[in-house]
Amino acid sequence: MSRLWDRLMRLAEIGARGDGGVDRQALTPGEIEAWHLVLRWAEEAGLEAATDDAGNLFLTRPGRDRTLPPAVIGSHLDTQPNGGKFDGAWGVLAALEAVADPGFIPARDISVVAWSNEEGSRFAPGMTGSEAFAGVRSLAAIRALRDAEGVLLGDALDTLHAAFPHLPRLPLDRDFAFCIEPHIEQATLLEEAGLPIGIVTGIQGKITWEITLEGEEGHAGTRDMALRRDAVMGFARMAARMQREVGEADPIVKFTIGRVQVVPNAPSVIAGRVVFRIDLRHPDNAALEAHGARLEAIAAAEAAPCRVTIARLVHAPSNTFDEGLRARLAATATRLGLPHRELLSAAGHDARHMAPRCPTAMIFIPCRGGISHSPLEWAEPAHVEAGAALLAATVKELCA
Amino acid sequence: MSRLWDRLMRLAEIGARGDGGVDRQALTPGEIEAWHLVLRWAEEAGLEAATDDAGNLFLTRPGRDRTLPPAVIGSHLDTQPNGGKFDGAWGVLAALEAVADPGFIPARDISVVAWSNEEGSRFAPGMTGSEAFAGVRSLAAIRALRDAEGVLLGDALDTLHAAFPHLPRLPLDRDFAFCIEPHIEQATLLEEAGLPIGIVTGIQGKITWEITLEGEEGHAGTRDMALRRDAVMGFARMAARMQREVGEADPIVKFTIGRVQVVPNAPSVIAGRVVFRIDLRHPDNAALEAHGARLEAIAAAEAAPCRVTIARLVHAPSNTFDEGLRARLAATATRLGLPHRELLSAAGHDARHMAPRCPTAMIFIPCRGGISHSPLEWAEPAHVEAGAALLAATVKELCA
């Protein structure tokens, strides 16, 4: 097998689960160990390592003119608690291969990036590294996030930085020449078409909400039904109608209520509070907004006799990646003999936050059955190599 | 204030919440602390303390003929996590007052009882103490219950017993002369009628279920709506229809879903499993059965495309308390000048399990607004005293 494949398997040992999956969540000792390993590989290749206040990692091949904005390629090193070996990791290691040749002196700096906390499983919502970099969220707001144990993201970030005292800190909000993020598809379009390469046209839009229903606790055996303000019943009414009027009303929309917290959650107590999360996605911004407005109207209409609070957490419209960069990727893929197609990303990626700042694109490779965020996640070695070859060739053309 | 009131307030300090409520769940360090306190009061009164293998506590005033079956009076010391100061505690402390006078030598033993785990909030379903005593559930099945942290009831029970190594163990399944349980009403009939005393005719029937919906986990951003097996959506559909067809269809029924557990309960992951509890009550056994059958039919009909498992946990038909004992309580209340009425208990109580074994009755006092299982639970000092006076006088008459 290739060095890239060997490194993917070696990296997957850090946080390895017994079932073949990887649990290497953001800002954990596992991620620190992963940095040590990747920094060793970067040093062997003669790359310059640096971080920034948001915990992003940059490994830079110096170019001939160091005053030019760097090109940036890469993805993330953190995983879901039930993650796999390829989500994020492949993008970083493929980028490392693209600048590994010490004989290649690019026209400008090329930085391999590992964005901090893409997954958002420990500290939610995620993409904190790219959002802090791009000014989408403030560093202060990000540092104030807490994990389930109450640990501040800011404290975990300080622990990470303390483990690498020699790394210089680059500023946030720097200019880039262009950005390319390689990633597994996490869906089945490429697999179904039998293609090794996808060139991503954009990322579907996403809105998330936290909805809080405040009712009144009471005794399950005595309280008159007519007098109840039962937060679970409010939730059920609301969720069932949202599913009918949004989830089942559009073949493209993705509507999910994945987290529901009931208080006090005791079998014989009428629930006084339910807090739940809505995740809504759509590639068309007008449809996304229309469905979002409908969900908010249903939440308001079905709440009584409970009180409802509707809070939008994430509002990321769909975006379109740079047409010139997409055309360049397509031409290079054709030159390399790699069959490819354009496709839309259903999942979010850090590249979303670079797209408004510089020409940005993504390269997808297939993953088996579209399965991701699962120990079953798998990418074929031939696809892993094909995607990395396309990235390397494109970067060499653009930075010759 | 009286000694009884002072003790109620003192006991409520154990497990006190910041909001005036009490969190003293079954078989916790708080309940052990409550036992220490109540055992001190029993010792001061010269009562004999004992326990049994189910974790019930008995504090006995020895009678003249110790070969006769004892009279048993009392209730329970555990609370809901969001409990109040009176539910259970008043019944135990009122019973303690009824046998407090060392000069009263009854004809037979009179035992104050604190039944174990009445509430069933930590280890569900509850009433494990009286059910093990009465043989309604086996001790082995009860010891195998687990709390939300996975702790076995059996282990928690052993911890309780280890804290009181000097207490002798009485056998389960003993004969009693009669049983009286004093309790707050947890409804508003007495308050609305302006009466201090209720004499309970019976307890409405109750069926509880644990329903498990098995779906399939998936990525919230990529999985087609049409292909999903979303356990939260199955739950919402089911619960909303149950509420319409049972909860809102009968002015007497009580229908509650108080506990809902979602797995993995992550905002961007389609839920693979939902486990929830149904609590159904009705004073008419035929109506109880009909509503129960309807709920099971809805669970089966609305489950697809998820798989559903429907498990009945508790099936307690409505019962009638002893007419002779009720007449005695009414006569004594009249003699003491305490206005009273008969009423049905909407809530379940340990007395339900004594009723088939010996003459059994219950004394209710009003609680403000009918509110119970809430920090707002409140009983007026005058009612607390009136109910205790009726119990003490009745016990003295029956055991003179």
PDB file of C-alpha atoms in Angstrom, chain A residues 8 11-12 22 24-27 30-31 34-35 38 54-59 72-81 83-96 112-121 126-130 179-186 347-352 362 364 372-373 377, chain B residues 219:
ATOM      1  CA  LEU A   8      -4.505   6.810   7.277  1.00  0.00           C
ATOM      2  CA  LEU A  11      -3.710   7.861  12.331  1.00  0.00           C
ATOM      3  CA  ALA A  12      -6.825   5.702  12.894  1.00  0.00           C
ATOM      4  CA  VAL A  22     -12.445   5.995  15.727  1.00  0.00           C
ATOM      5  CA  ARG A  24     -11.022  11.165  18.477  1.00  0.00           C
ATOM      6  CA  GLN A  25     -13.158  14.134  19.417  1.00  0.00           C
ATOM      7  CA  ALA A  26     -12.035  17.729  19.241  1.00  0.00           C
ATOM      8  CA  LEU A  27      -9.509  19.055  21.780  1.00  0.00           C
ATOM      9  CA  GLY A  30      -6.441  11.895  21.278  1.00  0.00           C
ATOM     10  CA  GLU A  31      -6.419  14.970  19.085  1.00  0.00           C
ATOM     11  CA  ALA A  34      -2.814  13.106  16.390  1.00  0.00           C
ATOM     12  CA  TRP A  35      -1.146  16.533  16.141  1.00  0.00           C
ATOM     13  CA  VAL A  38       1.097  14.724  11.884  1.00  0.00           C
ATOM     14  CA  ALA A  54      -8.835  29.067  17.289  1.00  0.00           C
ATOM     15  CA  GLY A  55      -6.772  25.878  17.427  1.00  0.00           C
ATOM     16  CA  ASN A  56      -6.343  25.398  13.676  1.00  0.00           C
ATOM     17  CA  LEU A  57      -3.121  23.676  12.526  1.00  0.00           C
ATOM     18  CA  PHE A  58      -1.187  24.914   9.447  1.00  0.00           C
ATOM     19  CA  LEU A  59       1.723  23.004   7.843  1.00  0.00           C
ATOM     20  CA  VAL A  72      -4.848  26.314   1.624  1.00  0.00           C
ATOM     21  CA  ILE A  73      -5.723  22.626   1.297  1.00  0.00           C
ATOM     22  CA  GLY A  74      -6.949  20.163   3.934  1.00  0.00           C
ATOM     23  CA  SER A  75      -9.831  19.267   6.215  1.00  0.00           C
ATOM     24  CA  HIS A  76      -9.985  18.235   9.934  1.00  0.00           C
ATOM     25  CA  LEU A  77      -8.504  15.662  12.328  1.00  0.00           C
ATOM     26  CA  ASP A  78     -11.370  15.354  14.868  1.00  0.00           C
ATOM     27  CA  THR A  79     -14.054  12.642  14.618  1.00  0.00           C
ATOM     28  CA  GLN A  80     -17.520  11.895  15.978  1.00  0.00           C
ATOM     29  CA  PRO A  81     -17.525   9.611  19.061  1.00  0.00           C
ATOM     30  CA  GLY A  83     -16.538   8.072  13.785  1.00  0.00           C
ATOM     31  CA  GLY A  84     -14.564   6.296  11.083  1.00  0.00           C
ATOM     32  CA  LYS A  85     -11.036   6.379   9.630  1.00  0.00           C
ATOM     33  CA  PHE A  86     -11.651   8.682   6.650  1.00  0.00           C
ATOM     34  CA  ASP A  87     -13.994  11.587   7.544  1.00  0.00           C
ATOM     35  CA  GLY A  88     -11.620  14.578   7.843  1.00  0.00           C
ATOM     36  CA  ALA A  89      -8.430  12.535   8.180  1.00  0.00           C
ATOM     37  CA  TRP A  90      -8.238  11.696   4.496  1.00  0.00           C
ATOM     38  CA  GLY A  91      -8.478  15.388   3.540  1.00  0.00           C
ATOM     39  CA  VAL A  92      -5.588  16.357   5.809  1.00  0.00           C
ATOM     40  CA  LEU A  93      -3.337  13.459   4.792  1.00  0.00           C
ATOM     41  CA  ALA A  94      -4.096  13.836   1.056  1.00  0.00           C
ATOM     42  CA  ALA A  95      -3.094  17.526   1.386  1.00  0.00           C
ATOM     43  CA  LEU A  96       0.104  16.482   3.140  1.00  0.00           C
ATOM     44  CA  VAL A 112      -2.045  22.101   4.736  1.00  0.00           C
ATOM     45  CA  VAL A 113      -4.818  22.901   7.232  1.00  0.00           C
ATOM     46  CA  ALA A 114      -6.522  20.870   9.962  1.00  0.00           C
ATOM     47  CA  TRP A 115      -9.509  22.982  11.046  1.00  0.00           C
ATOM     48  CA  SER A 116     -10.419  22.748  14.736  1.00  0.00           C
ATOM     49  CA  ASN A 117     -13.588  21.012  15.993  1.00  0.00           C
ATOM     50  CA  GLU A 118     -15.341  20.427  12.696  1.00  0.00           C
ATOM     51  CA  GLU A 119     -17.619  17.716  14.084  1.00  0.00           C
ATOM     52  CA  GLY A 120     -19.108  19.588  17.027  1.00  0.00           C
ATOM     53  CA  SER A 121     -19.907  16.366  18.880  1.00  0.00           C
ATOM     54  CA  GLY A 126     -19.004  22.535  15.419  1.00  0.00           C
ATOM     55  CA  MET A 127     -16.827  24.125  12.701  1.00  0.00           C
ATOM     56  CA  THR A 128     -15.487  26.406  15.417  1.00  0.00           C
ATOM     57  CA  GLY A 129     -12.011  26.585  13.840  1.00  0.00           C
ATOM     58  CA  SER A 130     -13.113  27.754  10.401  1.00  0.00           C
ATOM     59  CA  CYS A 179      -8.877  26.737  -0.849  1.00  0.00           C
ATOM     60  CA  ILE A 180      -9.530  23.087  -1.731  1.00  0.00           C
ATOM     61  CA  GLU A 181     -11.007  20.615   0.786  1.00  0.00           C
ATOM     62  CA  PRO A 182     -10.853  16.898  -0.053  1.00  0.00           C
ATOM     63  CA  HIS A 183     -13.449  14.743   1.772  1.00  0.00           C
ATOM     64  CA  ILE A 184     -15.369  11.476   1.543  1.00  0.00           C
ATOM     65  CA  GLU A 185     -18.839  11.965   0.010  1.00  0.00           C
ATOM     66  CA  GLN A 186     -20.963  10.628   2.925  1.00  0.00           C
ATOM     67  CA  ALA A 347     -23.328  17.595   4.655  1.00  0.00           C
ATOM     68  CA  GLY A 348     -21.637  20.764   5.895  1.00  0.00           C
ATOM     69  CA  HIS A 349     -17.874  21.299   5.670  1.00  0.00           C
ATOM     70  CA  ASP A 350     -15.361  23.956   6.714  1.00  0.00           C
ATOM     71  CA  ALA A 351     -14.964  24.898   3.045  1.00  0.00           C
ATOM     72  CA  ARG A 352     -18.383  26.583   3.352  1.00  0.00           C
ATOM     73  CA  MET A 362     -14.090  20.461  -2.736  1.00  0.00           C
ATOM     74  CA  PHE A 364     -15.203  14.092  -3.008  1.00  0.00           C
ATOM     75  CA  SER A 372     -20.212   7.931   7.659  1.00  0.00           C
ATOM     76  CA  HIS A 373     -20.216   8.875  11.341  1.00  0.00           C
ATOM     77  CA  GLU A 377     -17.197   4.043   7.258  1.00  0.00           C
TER      78      GLU A 377
ATOM     79  CA  HIS B 219     -26.881  11.325   9.031  1.00  0.00           C
TER      80      HIS B 219
END
